[in-house]
Amino acid sequence: MSQELFDKANEKLSEIEKYAVNNAEELEKFRIAFLGSKNTIKPLFGQIRHVDADRKKEYGQLVNKLKQTAEAKFTQLQGQLAQSAAADIEVPDLTRPVNADRIGSRHPLSIIEGKIIDIFSRIGFSLSEGPQIEDDWHNFTALNFPPNHPARDMQDTFFLDKELALRTHTSSVQIRHMENNEPPIRVISPGRVFRNETISARAHCQFHQVEGLYVDEGVSFADLKQTLYYFAREMFEKDTEIQFRPSYFPFTEISAEMDISCLVCKKEGCPVCKHTGWVEILGCGMVDPNVLENCNIDSEKYTGFAFGMGIERITMLKYRINDLRLYFENDVRFLEQFSHIIP
Ligand code: PHE
């Protein structure tokens, strides 16, 4: 009887020693067979009572060895599997060129604002910025708005209290700049402005303007025209034409609106120019002497011109955008279309 048990144990030992696995499932089978709670070594321990007394010790050592061998084998097989899994991972080709990182795009309004600043900086205009929350003096009174001018109305202006409002135009920056600087003055002032408008494709309660101001001795309307002509050709196309129409602003005298020849139809007539051949892009004029005096600038000695344009409008013309709301919705499908433009 004893020898039979020894043979059985030795058989199991060589089975364990020869065991090989190819994958995790087979390893699990090994674990269940030799190390699990119902493993096949366990019953051999119980059989010790059938072993002859003089060989009991030897048998005990053999089944203990069986158990240890199974444990060691398991660790070994586990290691082998891990190694072959690592070897299966493909070594990347390190000589391949890298994929470029996806970079974001500049907002179209920022691109155009940058272009406008660049164009005017080339002829000596520097930047001057002011606050978006303005007082009545800088937004209206110093700009010669009569007390009952409709622009002061609640319907057009977001008032914060009696004195303060969100600025309705960047002309307020003219005043701040003239109060703090002596002529010659040559500045542009880009920034966000606010008006109490119902939001639609053609109107928004917030938009951006660039104000321009030039004050010195002997500044004339001819200077204004030539400066804006230069701007139109730099901003749009070299053959862009301009025309001025008389207009009215409280802070300029004389006042005008400037049109450019329609970029889309070249004056043939199309929906963009409403079949007139011309598209309005800005308001301008000679700074009213009252405004100069309000800022303690001698209007006998100095004259100046000013202009103001909407950045959204210029951007619409430049990139053929037909809905103002797109600028503020941050839809990546819209924004991504400008990623190729490197300002
Ligand atoms: N501030 C005017 C507007 O918002 C534009 C303008 C600026 C007109 C400077 C003349 C001179 O419409």
Short mmCIF file of C-alpha atoms and ligand atoms in Angstrom, two decimals:
data_model
loop_
_atom_site.label_atom_id
_atom_site.label_comp_id
_atom_site.label_asym_id
_atom_site.label_seq_id
_atom_site.Cartn_x
_atom_site.Cartn_y
_atom_site.Cartn_z
CA MET A 1 0.00 0.00 0.00
CA SER A 2 2.77 2.45 0.95
CA GLN A 3 4.60 2.16 -2.34
CA GLU A 4 1.46 2.87 -4.28
CA LEU A 5 1.00 6.14 -2.41
CA PHE A 6 4.65 7.08 -2.97
CA ASP A 7 4.28 6.38 -6.68
CA LYS A 8 1.15 8.53 -6.89
CA ALA A 9 2.88 11.44 -5.12
CA ASN A 10 5.98 11.16 -7.31
CA GLU A 11 3.83 11.09 -10.41
CA LYS A 12 2.14 14.30 -9.34
CA LEU A 13 5.51 15.88 -8.63
CA SER A 14 6.79 15.24 -12.13
CA GLU A 15 3.46 16.41 -13.55
CA ILE A 16 3.89 19.73 -11.73
CA GLU A 17 7.53 20.05 -12.72
CA LYS A 18 6.75 19.53 -16.40
CA TYR A 19 3.68 21.78 -16.43
CA ALA A 20 3.65 24.53 -19.05
CA VAL A 21 1.06 27.24 -19.78
CA ASN A 22 0.42 29.54 -22.73
CA ASN A 23 -2.05 31.98 -21.32
CA ALA A 24 -3.75 33.27 -18.21
CA GLU A 25 -6.60 30.74 -18.46
CA GLU A 26 -4.21 27.82 -18.40
CA LEU A 27 -2.40 29.36 -15.46
CA GLU A 28 -5.70 29.59 -13.64
CA LYS A 29 -6.35 25.90 -14.35
CA PHE A 30 -2.98 25.11 -12.78
CA ARG A 31 -3.81 27.19 -9.74
CA ILE A 32 -7.18 25.46 -9.24
CA ALA A 33 -5.64 22.00 -9.68
CA PHE A 34 -2.68 22.41 -7.33
CA LEU A 35 -3.26 25.43 -5.09
CA GLY A 36 -7.01 26.00 -4.96
CA SER A 37 -9.23 25.08 -2.03
CA LYS A 38 -10.14 21.78 -3.73
CA ASN A 39 -6.67 21.05 -5.08
CA THR A 40 -5.49 17.52 -5.91
CA ILE A 41 -2.52 17.56 -3.45
CA LYS A 42 -4.71 17.94 -0.38
CA PRO A 43 -6.11 14.36 -0.39
CA LEU A 44 -2.53 12.99 -0.45
CA PHE A 45 -1.90 14.53 2.98
CA GLY A 46 -4.82 12.51 4.41
CA GLN A 47 -3.43 9.27 2.98
CA ILE A 48 -0.51 9.40 5.43
CA ARG A 49 -2.48 7.22 7.79
CA HIS A 50 -2.22 4.32 5.29
CA VAL A 51 1.56 4.62 5.09
CA ASP A 52 3.68 2.14 7.02
CA ALA A 53 4.94 3.61 10.27
CA ASP A 54 8.63 3.53 9.26
CA ARG A 55 7.97 5.47 6.06
CA LYS A 56 5.52 8.05 7.42
CA LYS A 57 8.23 10.71 7.83
CA GLU A 58 9.51 10.19 4.29
CA TYR A 59 5.97 10.39 2.92
CA GLY A 60 5.25 13.56 4.88
CA GLN A 61 8.35 15.20 3.40
CA LEU A 62 7.35 14.13 -0.11
CA VAL A 63 3.85 15.64 -0.01
CA ASN A 64 5.22 18.82 1.60
CA LYS A 65 7.69 19.08 -1.24
CA LEU A 66 4.81 18.60 -3.64
CA LYS A 67 3.00 21.58 -2.16
CA GLN A 68 6.09 23.81 -2.21
CA THR A 69 6.91 22.79 -5.76
CA ALA A 70 3.38 23.68 -6.86
CA GLU A 71 3.72 27.10 -5.23
CA ALA A 72 7.13 27.77 -6.77
CA LYS A 73 5.94 26.57 -10.17
CA PHE A 74 2.98 28.90 -10.03
CA THR A 75 5.22 31.91 -9.40
CA GLN A 76 7.52 30.81 -12.19
CA LEU A 77 4.70 30.33 -14.71
CA GLN A 78 3.22 33.68 -13.77
CA GLY A 79 6.57 35.37 -14.42
CA GLN A 80 6.93 33.67 -17.77
CA LEU A 81 3.49 34.85 -18.90
CA ALA A 82 4.17 38.44 -17.89
CA GLN A 83 7.44 38.38 -19.80
CA SER A 84 5.94 37.08 -23.01
CA ALA A 85 3.13 39.65 -22.76
CA ALA A 86 5.74 42.41 -22.54
CA ALA A 87 7.56 40.97 -25.52
CA ASP A 88 4.33 41.08 -27.56
CA ILE A 89 4.11 44.89 -27.29
CA GLU A 90 5.20 46.37 -30.58
CA VAL A 91 8.25 48.57 -30.31
CA PRO A 92 7.28 51.93 -31.81
CA ASP A 93 9.19 53.25 -34.77
CA LEU A 94 11.16 56.02 -33.18
CA THR A 95 12.22 57.47 -36.52
CA ARG A 96 8.66 58.40 -37.51
CA PRO A 97 7.90 62.15 -37.55
CA VAL A 98 5.84 63.35 -34.57
CA ASN A 99 2.18 64.27 -34.93
CA ALA A 100 1.73 67.98 -34.55
CA ASP A 101 -0.20 68.95 -31.41
CA ARG A 102 -3.69 70.23 -32.14
CA ILE A 103 -3.47 73.90 -31.37
CA GLY A 104 -6.40 76.24 -30.87
CA SER A 105 -7.22 79.13 -33.15
CA ARG A 106 -7.39 82.86 -32.57
CA HIS A 107 -10.90 84.26 -32.43
CA PRO A 108 -11.71 86.03 -35.73
CA LEU A 109 -12.38 89.27 -33.86
CA SER A 110 -8.92 89.09 -32.26
CA ILE A 111 -7.35 88.44 -35.65
CA ILE A 112 -9.02 91.49 -37.20
CA GLU A 113 -8.38 93.68 -34.14
CA GLY A 114 -4.70 92.73 -34.42
CA LYS A 115 -4.65 93.64 -38.12
CA ILE A 116 -6.28 97.02 -37.44
CA ILE A 117 -3.78 97.82 -34.69
CA ASP A 118 -0.93 96.78 -36.95
CA ILE A 119 -2.12 98.91 -39.88
CA PHE A 120 -2.46 102.07 -37.76
CA SER A 121 0.73 101.48 -35.80
CA ARG A 122 2.64 101.63 -39.08
CA ILE A 123 1.59 105.28 -39.48
CA GLY A 124 2.33 106.32 -35.94
CA PHE A 125 -0.84 105.53 -33.97
CA SER A 126 -0.28 104.09 -30.52
CA LEU A 127 -2.75 102.24 -28.28
CA SER A 128 -4.88 103.83 -25.60
CA GLU A 129 -7.46 101.88 -23.66
CA GLY A 130 -10.21 102.81 -21.24
CA PRO A 131 -12.68 101.15 -18.86
CA GLN A 132 -15.84 99.34 -19.98
CA ILE A 133 -17.79 100.88 -17.11
CA GLU A 134 -17.97 104.59 -17.77
CA ASP A 135 -19.41 107.68 -16.14
CA ASP A 136 -21.80 110.06 -17.82
CA TRP A 137 -19.08 112.64 -18.41
CA HIS A 138 -16.77 110.43 -20.49
CA ASN A 139 -19.44 108.53 -22.38
CA PHE A 140 -21.81 111.46 -23.10
CA THR A 141 -21.37 114.93 -21.64
CA ALA A 142 -17.75 115.64 -22.59
CA LEU A 143 -18.57 114.28 -26.05
CA ASN A 144 -21.07 117.08 -26.51
CA PHE A 145 -24.21 114.96 -26.19
CA PRO A 146 -27.13 117.33 -25.49
CA PRO A 147 -28.97 116.53 -22.21
CA ASN A 148 -31.90 114.89 -23.95
CA HIS A 149 -30.05 113.06 -26.70
CA PRO A 150 -31.75 109.70 -27.43
CA ALA A 151 -28.48 107.78 -26.95
CA ARG A 152 -28.71 108.64 -23.26
CA ASP A 153 -32.01 106.82 -23.15
CA MET A 154 -32.45 103.65 -21.09
CA GLN A 155 -33.47 101.95 -24.32
CA ASP A 156 -29.98 102.26 -25.74
CA THR A 157 -27.75 102.26 -22.70
CA PHE A 158 -27.21 99.76 -19.91
CA PHE A 159 -27.16 102.00 -16.84
CA LEU A 160 -25.64 100.62 -13.65
CA ASP A 161 -26.87 103.55 -11.57
CA LYS A 162 -27.52 107.28 -12.10
CA GLU A 163 -23.89 108.03 -12.84
CA LEU A 164 -22.41 104.83 -14.28
CA ALA A 165 -23.17 102.86 -17.42
CA LEU A 166 -21.56 100.25 -19.67
CA ARG A 167 -19.88 102.35 -22.34
CA THR A 168 -21.90 102.56 -25.53
CA HIS A 169 -18.90 103.41 -27.72
CA THR A 170 -15.13 103.71 -27.50
CA SER A 171 -15.35 107.49 -28.00
CA SER A 172 -15.15 107.71 -24.20
CA VAL A 173 -11.49 106.76 -24.51
CA GLN A 174 -10.88 109.87 -26.67
CA ILE A 175 -11.91 112.01 -23.72
CA ARG A 176 -9.79 110.09 -21.21
CA HIS A 177 -6.79 110.31 -23.49
CA MET A 178 -7.16 114.04 -24.23
CA GLU A 179 -7.65 114.81 -20.52
CA ASN A 180 -4.34 113.18 -19.73
CA ASN A 181 -2.21 114.00 -22.76
CA GLU A 182 -1.12 117.06 -24.70
CA PRO A 183 -1.23 117.24 -28.49
CA PRO A 184 0.16 115.93 -30.74
CA ILE A 185 -2.11 112.96 -30.08
CA ARG A 186 -2.33 109.96 -32.37
CA VAL A 187 -4.06 106.96 -30.80
CA ILE A 188 -6.39 104.09 -31.55
CA SER A 189 -8.56 102.52 -28.88
CA PRO A 190 -9.97 99.06 -29.43
CA GLY A 191 -12.46 97.65 -26.97
CA ARG A 192 -15.81 96.13 -26.11
CA VAL A 193 -18.95 98.25 -26.07
CA PHE A 194 -22.52 97.57 -24.99
CA ARG A 195 -25.95 98.60 -26.23
CA ASN A 196 -29.38 97.59 -25.13
CA GLU A 197 -30.37 95.83 -28.35
CA THR A 198 -32.38 92.70 -28.97
CA ILE A 199 -29.97 89.99 -30.10
CA SER A 200 -30.35 88.94 -33.74
CA ALA A 201 -28.19 88.13 -36.75
CA ARG A 202 -27.67 91.87 -37.33
CA ALA A 203 -27.61 93.31 -33.79
CA HIS A 204 -26.07 92.33 -30.48
CA CYS A 205 -25.96 93.80 -27.00
CA GLN A 206 -22.17 93.66 -26.99
CA PHE A 207 -19.67 94.26 -29.76
CA HIS A 208 -16.25 95.80 -30.37
CA GLN A 209 -15.10 99.08 -31.80
CA VAL A 210 -11.82 100.69 -32.66
CA GLU A 211 -11.70 104.41 -32.09
CA GLY A 212 -9.10 106.58 -33.78
CA LEU A 213 -8.05 110.07 -32.74
CA TYR A 214 -5.54 112.49 -34.21
CA VAL A 215 -5.12 115.97 -32.70
CA ASP A 216 -2.40 118.41 -33.68
CA GLU A 217 -1.91 121.83 -35.24
CA GLY A 218 -3.34 122.01 -38.75
CA VAL A 219 -5.03 118.58 -38.92
CA SER A 220 -7.57 118.70 -41.76
CA PHE A 221 -10.35 116.63 -43.27
CA ALA A 222 -7.92 115.79 -46.10
CA ASP A 223 -5.69 114.05 -43.51
CA LEU A 224 -8.69 112.10 -42.29
CA LYS A 225 -9.57 110.97 -45.81
CA GLN A 226 -6.05 109.96 -46.70
CA THR A 227 -5.56 108.05 -43.43
CA LEU A 228 -8.77 106.09 -43.88
CA TYR A 229 -8.06 105.48 -47.56
CA TYR A 230 -4.71 103.97 -46.56
CA PHE A 231 -6.51 101.87 -43.94
CA ALA A 232 -9.14 100.56 -46.40
CA ARG A 233 -6.54 99.47 -48.94
CA GLU A 234 -4.36 97.78 -46.30
CA MET A 235 -7.31 96.07 -44.61
CA PHE A 236 -9.14 94.92 -47.71
CA GLU A 237 -7.78 94.96 -51.25
CA LYS A 238 -5.38 97.30 -53.02
CA ASP A 239 -8.10 98.47 -55.41
CA THR A 240 -10.67 99.18 -52.67
CA GLU A 241 -12.43 102.50 -53.25
CA ILE A 242 -13.85 104.74 -50.55
CA GLN A 243 -16.64 107.29 -50.43
CA PHE A 244 -17.82 109.68 -47.73
CA ARG A 245 -21.42 110.59 -46.96
CA PRO A 246 -22.41 113.49 -44.69
CA SER A 247 -23.62 112.35 -41.29
CA TYR A 248 -24.10 113.55 -37.73
CA PHE A 249 -22.36 112.79 -34.44
CA PRO A 250 -22.54 115.16 -31.45
CA PHE A 251 -18.75 115.02 -30.98
CA THR A 252 -17.66 115.73 -34.55
CA GLU A 253 -18.28 118.70 -36.82
CA ILE A 254 -18.22 118.03 -39.76
CA SER A 255 -19.28 114.39 -39.57
CA ALA A 256 -19.30 111.65 -42.17
CA GLU A 257 -19.82 107.98 -42.74
CA MET A 258 -17.35 106.12 -44.89
CA ASP A 259 -18.23 103.34 -47.32
CA ILE A 260 -15.92 101.00 -49.15
CA SER A 261 -16.62 99.56 -52.59
CA CYS A 262 -18.26 96.16 -52.22
CA LEU A 263 -15.62 93.44 -52.03
CA VAL A 264 -18.01 90.73 -53.08
CA CYS A 265 -19.46 92.11 -56.30
CA LYS A 266 -16.95 94.88 -57.12
CA LYS A 267 -19.80 97.39 -57.34
CA GLU A 268 -21.90 95.22 -59.67
CA GLY A 269 -24.62 94.95 -56.99
CA CYS A 270 -25.22 92.00 -54.66
CA PRO A 271 -27.04 91.17 -51.38
CA VAL A 272 -23.98 92.11 -49.25
CA CYS A 273 -24.08 95.73 -50.47
CA LYS A 274 -27.87 95.63 -50.90
CA HIS A 275 -27.29 96.28 -54.59
CA THR A 276 -25.73 99.71 -53.98
CA GLY A 277 -22.14 98.70 -54.71
CA TRP A 278 -21.01 100.29 -51.42
CA VAL A 279 -20.75 99.04 -47.83
CA GLU A 280 -20.61 101.34 -44.81
CA ILE A 281 -17.71 100.60 -42.46
CA LEU A 282 -17.22 103.55 -40.13
CA GLY A 283 -18.23 106.91 -38.73
CA CYS A 284 -15.81 109.81 -38.61
CA GLY A 285 -15.37 113.56 -38.57
CA MET A 286 -13.43 116.56 -37.33
CA VAL A 287 -13.37 116.67 -33.52
CA ASP A 288 -15.93 119.28 -32.40
CA PRO A 289 -14.13 122.28 -30.83
CA ASN A 290 -16.41 121.91 -27.77
CA VAL A 291 -14.97 118.44 -27.18
CA LEU A 292 -11.41 119.77 -27.35
CA GLU A 293 -12.31 122.54 -24.88
CA ASN A 294 -13.97 120.02 -22.55
CA CYS A 295 -10.57 118.32 -22.34
CA ASN A 296 -8.66 121.61 -21.88
CA ILE A 297 -7.20 121.57 -25.37
CA ASP A 298 -7.03 124.97 -27.07
CA SER A 299 -9.42 124.70 -30.02
CA GLU A 300 -8.00 127.88 -31.58
CA LYS A 301 -4.61 126.26 -31.86
CA TYR A 302 -5.46 122.59 -32.43
CA THR A 303 -7.75 120.64 -34.68
CA GLY A 304 -8.29 116.91 -34.88
CA PHE A 305 -10.10 114.09 -36.57
CA ALA A 306 -11.71 111.02 -35.08
CA PHE A 307 -13.23 107.84 -36.41
CA GLY A 308 -14.90 104.76 -35.02
CA MET A 309 -15.47 101.39 -36.62
CA GLY A 310 -17.09 98.13 -35.57
CA ILE A 311 -14.68 95.20 -35.48
CA GLU A 312 -17.54 92.71 -36.00
CA ARG A 313 -18.55 94.51 -39.19
CA ILE A 314 -15.03 94.55 -40.63
CA THR A 315 -14.64 90.87 -39.72
CA MET A 316 -17.98 90.02 -41.37
CA LEU A 317 -16.85 91.64 -44.60
CA LYS A 318 -13.40 90.13 -44.48
CA TYR A 319 -14.48 86.55 -43.74
CA ARG A 320 -18.04 86.68 -45.15
CA ILE A 321 -19.71 85.93 -41.82
CA ASN A 322 -23.44 86.54 -41.92
CA ASP A 323 -24.60 86.27 -38.31
CA LEU A 324 -23.33 88.39 -35.40
CA ARG A 325 -24.32 85.75 -32.85
CA LEU A 326 -21.64 83.37 -34.12
CA TYR A 327 -18.97 85.58 -32.56
CA PHE A 328 -20.17 84.94 -29.04
CA GLU A 329 -21.35 81.32 -29.13
CA ASN A 330 -17.89 79.71 -29.05
CA ASP A 331 -18.99 76.92 -31.37
CA VAL A 332 -15.74 75.13 -32.24
CA ARG A 333 -17.06 74.34 -35.74
CA PHE A 334 -17.07 78.10 -36.35
CA LEU A 335 -13.85 78.88 -34.49
CA GLU A 336 -11.82 76.08 -36.11
CA GLN A 337 -12.31 77.69 -39.51
CA PHE A 338 -9.81 80.37 -38.50
CA SER A 339 -7.07 78.06 -37.27
CA HIS A 340 -5.07 78.40 -40.49
CA ILE A 341 -4.81 82.17 -40.12
CA ILE A 342 -1.57 83.09 -38.49
CA PRO A 343 -1.77 86.74 -37.58
N1 PHE B 1 -18.78 106.64 -31.66
C1 PHE B 1 -19.42 106.53 -32.93
C2 PHE B 1 -20.37 105.32 -32.90
O1 PHE B 1 -20.33 104.57 -31.97
C3 PHE B 1 -18.43 106.34 -34.03
C4 PHE B 1 -17.58 107.56 -34.26
C5 PHE B 1 -16.36 107.66 -33.61
C6 PHE B 1 -18.01 108.57 -35.12
C7 PHE B 1 -15.57 108.78 -33.81
C8 PHE B 1 -17.21 109.68 -35.33
C9 PHE B 1 -16.02 109.79 -34.69
O2 PHE B 1 -21.16 105.12 -33.79
#
